[in-house]
Amino acid sequence: MGSDLFGELARMVVALSEVQGLRSFALPYPALAQRALDHTVMRCLDAGEVPPRSLPELWEWCRTRPSDDPLLAVPSSLVSPGTTLVHRVGQMPTRSCLEVASHGLDGGVAAHARALLGDLHARSGSEERYRQCRAFLARYPVVHQQDRFAPGWNRAVWSRVKSLYGPLPEFLLVDGDFLYCPSCRLPALPRNSAVPVPGPSGSGAEVWCEGEDCPRDAPPRLIREPDQAWILQRSLRWYVVLPHRTDEAAREALERAGVAYETLPGLLPAYRLRDTGPRIVDIQVYDRLQPALLAAHLTDHTPLADRTLVVVPDALAGRDGYRQAFTDALPALLRDRLVLTAPMDLVPDLGQARREEKDDA
């Protein structure tokens, strides 16, 4: 029951965060929010706890109640202990919230991104043009008017992708300015809703960015003319922009080692290695915080290759328990076919896979 409620709350948080700034909600509440509030109240009453009395209180509840709270008791085999749905600083959906909301029959944020990419793929007319468009989205989560006059601007690509962008929403503005992270180039917000001053105070944990795990070695950058900028839809910022750096690092690792590969057709970057003999070896790249949910996604969309190396950022792959949680969440029949790795380990893991194949032969 706690897991079901946690998923319902995640879907509510994602939906409401696109409607208004998460800070003020007027009656009557949207139907999905009222249902989530009612279910939370019933859960609290059954457990003998004081329930949230309003949607703003429920929002704060989602910011402070972690997944392993006794009232929810979401198993660690689904999400990591301590997972919350609303970020404590940014007051926005956490990345884990987007992943939880995408885990289910409707596919949530991921399904929305796939639908947008599928339409873009159809409009592009060829795999090459589609890859150009997808690369543009990854490089430009935010487009400023000045970008359109910079060297190398591709007007043809912009004409195909501009419908995927919209004006900067007011709830992402701080004192009339738009802040973005210098590492991931995604929206940023400070705790106190004031523009950080340059220096160490502006680069600490009191600034949230959509990437969440970015290094805090520089303060956010500003766009002081937000009406001259457009932002990519959030589902694509999460689904396309976030994995882009890991994708680049994986390809660079293959090229440095002289490993031949080809790009596979499809909505997201995927590669097939050459010279692997009779066995098919593919590479897929993701940036997901919750390893069990990533495993569930891959289980539902089982790759056809004999072996698929699933590449995630080095920092994620190095977290205590991440690899084991991913493997444990896979069905037994897939554990030899799906290998979790990271850009720095990709080539060694590929070599290990080839040695195992020779031993099996």
Coordinates of C-alpha atoms in Angstrom, one line a residue:
M1 CA 0.0 0.0 0.0
G2 CA 2.8 2.4 0.8
S3 CA 4.5 1.8 -2.5
D4 CA 1.2 2.4 -4.4
L5 CA 0.7 5.7 -2.5
F6 CA 4.3 6.7 -3.1
G7 CA 3.8 6.2 -6.8
E8 CA 0.5 8.1 -6.8
L9 CA 2.1 11.0 -5.0
A10 CA 5.0 11.0 -7.5
R11 CA 2.6 11.3 -10.4
M12 CA 0.8 14.1 -8.6
V13 CA 4.0 16.0 -7.9
V14 CA 5.1 15.8 -11.5
A15 CA 1.7 16.9 -12.9
L16 CA 1.3 19.8 -10.5
S17 CA 4.8 21.1 -11.0
E18 CA 4.0 21.8 -14.7
V19 CA 0.9 23.8 -13.8
Q20 CA 2.1 26.3 -11.3
G21 CA 5.0 27.1 -9.0
L22 CA 4.3 24.5 -6.4
R23 CA 3.9 27.1 -3.7
S24 CA 0.2 28.1 -3.8
F25 CA -2.8 25.9 -4.6
A26 CA -6.4 27.2 -4.7
L27 CA -9.5 25.2 -4.1
P28 CA -10.9 23.2 -5.8
Y29 CA -7.8 21.1 -6.2
P30 CA -7.2 19.2 -9.5
A31 CA -8.8 15.8 -9.3
L32 CA -5.5 13.8 -9.2
A33 CA -4.3 16.0 -6.3
Q34 CA -7.6 15.6 -4.4
R35 CA -7.4 11.9 -4.8
A36 CA -3.8 11.8 -3.6
L37 CA -4.6 13.9 -0.6
D38 CA -7.6 11.7 0.3
H39 CA -5.6 8.6 0.0
T40 CA -2.8 10.1 2.1
V41 CA -5.3 11.2 4.8
M42 CA -6.8 7.7 4.9
R43 CA -3.3 6.1 5.2
C44 CA -2.4 8.5 8.1
L45 CA -5.7 7.8 9.9
D46 CA -5.2 4.1 9.6
A47 CA -1.7 4.5 11.0
G48 CA -2.8 6.8 13.8
E49 CA -0.8 9.8 12.5
V50 CA -1.9 13.4 11.9
P51 CA -2.7 13.8 8.2
P52 CA -1.9 16.7 6.0
R53 CA -4.9 19.1 5.9
S54 CA -4.3 20.8 2.6
L55 CA -2.4 20.4 -0.7
P56 CA 0.4 22.8 0.5
E57 CA 0.8 20.6 3.6
L58 CA 0.9 17.5 1.4
W59 CA 3.5 19.1 -0.8
E60 CA 5.7 19.7 2.3
W61 CA 4.9 16.2 3.4
C62 CA 6.4 15.0 0.0
R63 CA 9.5 17.1 0.7
T64 CA 10.2 15.8 4.1
R65 CA 8.8 12.2 4.2
P66 CA 11.3 9.7 2.7
S67 CA 10.4 6.5 1.0
D68 CA 11.4 4.4 4.0
D69 CA 9.3 6.4 6.4
P70 CA 7.2 3.8 8.4
L71 CA 4.0 5.3 7.0
L72 CA 5.1 4.5 3.4
A73 CA 7.6 1.7 4.0
V74 CA 8.6 1.5 0.3
P75 CA 11.0 -1.5 0.0
S76 CA 14.6 -0.7 -0.8
S77 CA 14.2 -3.2 -3.7
L78 CA 12.1 -0.5 -5.4
V79 CA 13.8 2.8 -4.5
S80 CA 16.8 3.7 -2.4
P81 CA 16.1 4.5 1.3
G82 CA 15.8 8.2 2.0
T83 CA 14.2 9.0 -1.4
T84 CA 11.9 12.0 -1.4
L85 CA 9.6 13.3 -4.1
V86 CA 10.1 17.1 -3.7
H87 CA 13.6 18.5 -3.5
R88 CA 14.3 20.2 -0.1
V89 CA 16.0 23.2 -1.7
G90 CA 14.4 23.6 -5.1
Q91 CA 10.9 22.7 -4.1
M92 CA 10.7 20.9 -7.4
P93 CA 10.2 17.2 -8.3
T94 CA 13.3 15.2 -7.6
R95 CA 14.8 13.1 -10.4
S96 CA 13.8 10.1 -8.4
C97 CA 10.2 11.4 -8.4
L98 CA 10.3 11.5 -12.2
E99 CA 11.7 8.0 -12.3
V100 CA 9.0 6.7 -9.9
A101 CA 6.3 8.5 -11.9
S102 CA 7.5 6.8 -15.0
H103 CA 7.3 3.3 -13.4
G104 CA 3.9 2.0 -14.3
L105 CA 1.5 1.2 -17.1
D106 CA 1.1 4.8 -18.4
G107 CA 4.9 5.3 -18.5
G108 CA 4.6 8.8 -17.1
V109 CA 7.4 11.3 -18.0
A110 CA 9.3 8.7 -20.0
A111 CA 6.3 7.9 -22.1
H112 CA 5.7 11.6 -22.8
A113 CA 9.4 12.0 -23.9
R114 CA 9.2 8.9 -26.1
A115 CA 6.0 10.3 -27.8
L116 CA 7.7 13.6 -28.5
L117 CA 10.8 11.9 -29.9
G118 CA 8.7 9.5 -32.0
D119 CA 7.0 12.5 -33.6
L120 CA 10.3 14.2 -34.2
H121 CA 11.7 11.0 -35.7
A122 CA 8.8 10.8 -38.1
R123 CA 9.0 14.5 -39.1
S124 CA 12.8 14.3 -39.6
G125 CA 12.4 11.8 -42.5
S126 CA 15.8 10.1 -42.0
E127 CA 17.9 8.7 -39.2
E128 CA 20.7 11.2 -39.9
R129 CA 18.4 14.2 -39.7
Y130 CA 16.8 12.8 -36.5
R131 CA 20.2 12.2 -34.9
Q132 CA 21.1 15.9 -35.7
C133 CA 17.9 17.0 -34.0
R134 CA 18.5 14.8 -31.0
A135 CA 22.0 16.1 -30.6
F136 CA 20.7 19.7 -30.8
L137 CA 18.2 19.0 -28.0
A138 CA 21.0 17.6 -25.8
R139 CA 23.3 20.6 -26.4
Y140 CA 20.6 23.2 -26.0
P141 CA 18.2 22.6 -23.1
V142 CA 17.8 26.4 -23.2
V143 CA 18.0 28.5 -26.4
H144 CA 18.6 32.2 -26.1
Q145 CA 17.8 34.6 -28.9
Q146 CA 21.6 35.3 -29.3
D147 CA 22.3 31.6 -30.0
R148 CA 20.4 31.9 -33.3
F149 CA 23.0 34.3 -34.6
A150 CA 26.1 32.4 -33.4
P151 CA 28.4 30.5 -35.8
G152 CA 27.3 27.0 -36.5
W153 CA 23.6 27.6 -35.8
N154 CA 21.6 25.1 -37.9
R155 CA 18.4 26.8 -39.0
A156 CA 17.0 23.6 -40.6
V157 CA 17.4 21.7 -37.3
W158 CA 15.9 24.5 -35.3
S159 CA 12.8 24.6 -37.6
R160 CA 12.2 20.9 -36.8
V161 CA 12.7 21.1 -33.0
K162 CA 11.5 24.6 -32.0
S163 CA 8.0 23.2 -31.2
L164 CA 9.6 21.2 -28.4
Y165 CA 10.6 24.4 -26.6
G166 CA 8.5 27.0 -24.8
P167 CA 8.9 30.2 -22.8
L168 CA 10.7 30.1 -19.5
P169 CA 8.0 29.5 -16.8
E170 CA 7.6 32.1 -14.1
F171 CA 8.3 29.6 -11.3
L172 CA 11.8 29.0 -12.7
L173 CA 12.7 32.7 -12.5
V174 CA 14.5 34.3 -9.6
D175 CA 14.1 38.1 -9.2
G176 CA 13.1 38.2 -12.8
D177 CA 16.3 36.3 -13.9
F178 CA 16.7 32.7 -15.1
L179 CA 19.5 30.7 -13.4
Y180 CA 21.1 27.5 -14.9
C181 CA 23.7 25.1 -13.7
P182 CA 27.1 25.6 -15.5
S183 CA 27.7 21.8 -15.4
C184 CA 24.4 20.3 -16.8
R185 CA 23.0 23.6 -18.2
L186 CA 19.6 22.8 -16.6
P187 CA 17.5 25.1 -14.5
A188 CA 18.7 26.1 -11.1
L189 CA 17.0 27.6 -8.0
P190 CA 18.5 28.9 -4.7
R191 CA 16.8 28.1 -1.4
N192 CA 15.9 31.7 -0.5
S193 CA 14.7 32.7 -4.0
A194 CA 17.5 35.3 -4.4
V195 CA 20.1 35.4 -7.0
P196 CA 23.3 34.0 -5.5
V197 CA 26.3 36.3 -5.4
P198 CA 29.5 35.1 -7.1
G199 CA 31.8 33.1 -4.9
P200 CA 31.7 30.0 -2.6
S201 CA 28.4 30.9 -1.1
G202 CA 26.7 30.6 -4.5
S203 CA 28.1 27.2 -5.3
G204 CA 27.1 25.2 -2.2
A205 CA 24.3 22.8 -1.4
E206 CA 21.8 25.7 -1.0
V207 CA 21.4 25.8 -4.8
W208 CA 19.3 23.2 -6.6
C209 CA 19.7 22.3 -10.2
E210 CA 17.6 19.8 -12.2
G211 CA 20.7 17.5 -12.6
E212 CA 21.0 17.3 -8.8
D213 CA 24.3 15.5 -8.8
C214 CA 26.4 18.2 -10.5
P215 CA 29.6 19.5 -8.9
R216 CA 29.2 22.7 -7.0
D217 CA 32.5 24.3 -8.1
A218 CA 30.8 27.4 -9.7
P219 CA 27.7 29.5 -9.0
P220 CA 24.7 29.3 -11.4
R221 CA 24.8 31.4 -14.5
L222 CA 22.2 34.0 -15.3
I223 CA 20.0 34.9 -18.3
R224 CA 18.8 38.4 -17.5
E225 CA 16.4 38.5 -20.4
P226 CA 14.2 35.5 -19.9
D227 CA 11.7 36.7 -22.4
Q228 CA 14.4 36.2 -25.0
A229 CA 14.9 32.5 -24.2
W230 CA 13.1 29.2 -24.7
I231 CA 13.4 26.0 -22.7
L232 CA 13.1 22.4 -23.8
Q233 CA 10.1 20.5 -22.4
R234 CA 11.0 18.9 -19.0
S235 CA 10.5 15.3 -20.1
L236 CA 13.1 15.8 -22.8
R237 CA 15.5 17.6 -20.4
W238 CA 15.3 14.5 -18.2
Y239 CA 15.2 11.9 -21.0
V240 CA 17.7 13.4 -23.5
V241 CA 19.8 16.1 -21.9
L242 CA 20.8 14.3 -18.7
P243 CA 22.4 11.2 -20.3
H244 CA 24.2 13.2 -23.0
R245 CA 27.5 13.7 -21.1
T246 CA 27.6 10.0 -20.3
D247 CA 26.9 9.1 -23.9
E248 CA 29.8 11.3 -25.1
A249 CA 32.1 9.8 -22.5
A250 CA 31.2 6.2 -23.5
R251 CA 31.8 6.9 -27.2
E252 CA 35.2 8.6 -26.4
A253 CA 36.2 5.6 -24.4
L254 CA 35.4 3.3 -27.3
E255 CA 37.2 5.5 -29.8
R256 CA 40.4 5.8 -27.6
A257 CA 40.5 2.0 -27.4
G258 CA 39.9 1.6 -31.1
V259 CA 36.7 -0.4 -30.6
A260 CA 34.6 -0.3 -33.7
Y261 CA 30.8 0.4 -33.4
E262 CA 27.9 1.6 -35.3
T263 CA 24.9 3.7 -34.2
L264 CA 21.6 1.9 -34.1
P265 CA 18.4 3.4 -35.3
G266 CA 16.0 4.4 -32.6
L267 CA 14.8 7.2 -30.3
L268 CA 17.8 7.1 -27.9
P269 CA 21.5 6.6 -28.6
A270 CA 22.4 3.0 -28.8
Y271 CA 25.4 1.3 -30.4
R272 CA 26.3 -2.1 -31.8
L273 CA 29.8 -3.3 -31.6
R274 CA 31.5 -4.6 -34.7
D275 CA 33.8 -7.6 -34.9
T276 CA 32.1 -9.5 -32.1
G277 CA 31.8 -12.8 -34.0
P278 CA 28.4 -14.6 -34.0
R279 CA 27.2 -12.8 -30.8
I280 CA 25.5 -9.4 -30.9
V281 CA 26.8 -6.9 -28.3
D282 CA 25.1 -3.6 -27.8
I283 CA 25.5 -0.5 -25.7
Q284 CA 22.8 1.6 -24.2
V285 CA 23.3 4.7 -22.1
Y286 CA 21.2 6.0 -19.2
D287 CA 21.3 8.4 -16.3
R288 CA 19.0 7.1 -13.7
L289 CA 19.3 7.5 -9.9
Q290 CA 17.3 4.4 -9.0
P291 CA 19.0 1.2 -10.2
A292 CA 16.0 -1.1 -9.5
L293 CA 13.7 1.1 -11.6
L294 CA 16.3 1.1 -14.4
A295 CA 16.4 -2.7 -14.2
A296 CA 12.6 -2.8 -14.4
H297 CA 12.6 -0.6 -17.4
L298 CA 15.1 -2.8 -19.2
T299 CA 13.2 -5.9 -18.2
D300 CA 10.0 -4.5 -19.8
H301 CA 12.0 -3.5 -22.9
T302 CA 14.4 -6.4 -23.1
P303 CA 17.2 -5.7 -25.6
L304 CA 17.5 -8.2 -28.4
A305 CA 21.3 -8.5 -28.3
D306 CA 23.1 -11.4 -26.8
R307 CA 24.7 -9.0 -24.4
T308 CA 24.0 -5.4 -23.6
L309 CA 26.3 -3.1 -21.7
V310 CA 24.2 -0.6 -19.8
V311 CA 26.3 2.5 -19.3
V312 CA 25.5 4.9 -16.4
P313 CA 27.5 7.9 -15.1
D314 CA 30.7 6.9 -13.3
A315 CA 29.5 8.6 -10.1
L316 CA 26.3 6.5 -10.1
A317 CA 28.0 3.2 -10.9
G318 CA 30.5 3.9 -8.0
R319 CA 27.8 4.3 -5.4
D320 CA 27.6 1.7 -2.7
G321 CA 25.1 -0.9 -3.7
Y322 CA 24.1 0.6 -7.0
R323 CA 25.4 -2.2 -9.2
Q324 CA 24.2 -4.9 -6.9
A325 CA 20.7 -3.4 -6.6
F326 CA 20.5 -3.3 -10.4
T327 CA 21.5 -6.9 -10.8
D328 CA 19.2 -8.1 -8.0
A329 CA 16.2 -6.4 -9.6
L330 CA 16.8 -8.2 -12.9
P331 CA 15.1 -11.6 -13.6
A332 CA 17.7 -14.4 -13.4
L333 CA 17.5 -15.1 -17.1
L334 CA 18.7 -11.5 -17.9
R335 CA 21.5 -11.2 -15.4
D336 CA 24.1 -12.5 -17.9
R337 CA 22.7 -10.5 -20.8
L338 CA 22.6 -7.1 -19.1
V339 CA 25.8 -5.8 -17.7
L340 CA 25.9 -2.5 -15.8
T341 CA 29.0 -0.4 -16.4
A342 CA 30.3 3.2 -16.6
P343 CA 32.4 5.0 -19.2
M344 CA 35.6 4.5 -17.3
D345 CA 34.9 0.7 -17.0
L346 CA 33.3 0.2 -20.4
V347 CA 36.3 -1.1 -22.3
P348 CA 37.6 -3.4 -19.5
D349 CA 34.1 -4.8 -19.0
L350 CA 33.8 -5.3 -22.8
G351 CA 37.1 -7.2 -22.7
Q352 CA 35.8 -9.3 -19.8
A353 CA 32.6 -10.1 -21.7
R354 CA 34.6 -11.2 -24.8
R355 CA 36.8 -13.5 -22.6
E356 CA 33.7 -15.1 -21.1
E357 CA 32.3 -15.7 -24.5
K358 CA 35.5 -17.4 -25.6
D359 CA 35.4 -19.6 -22.5
D360 CA 31.7 -20.5 -23.2
A361 CA 32.6 -21.4 -26.8

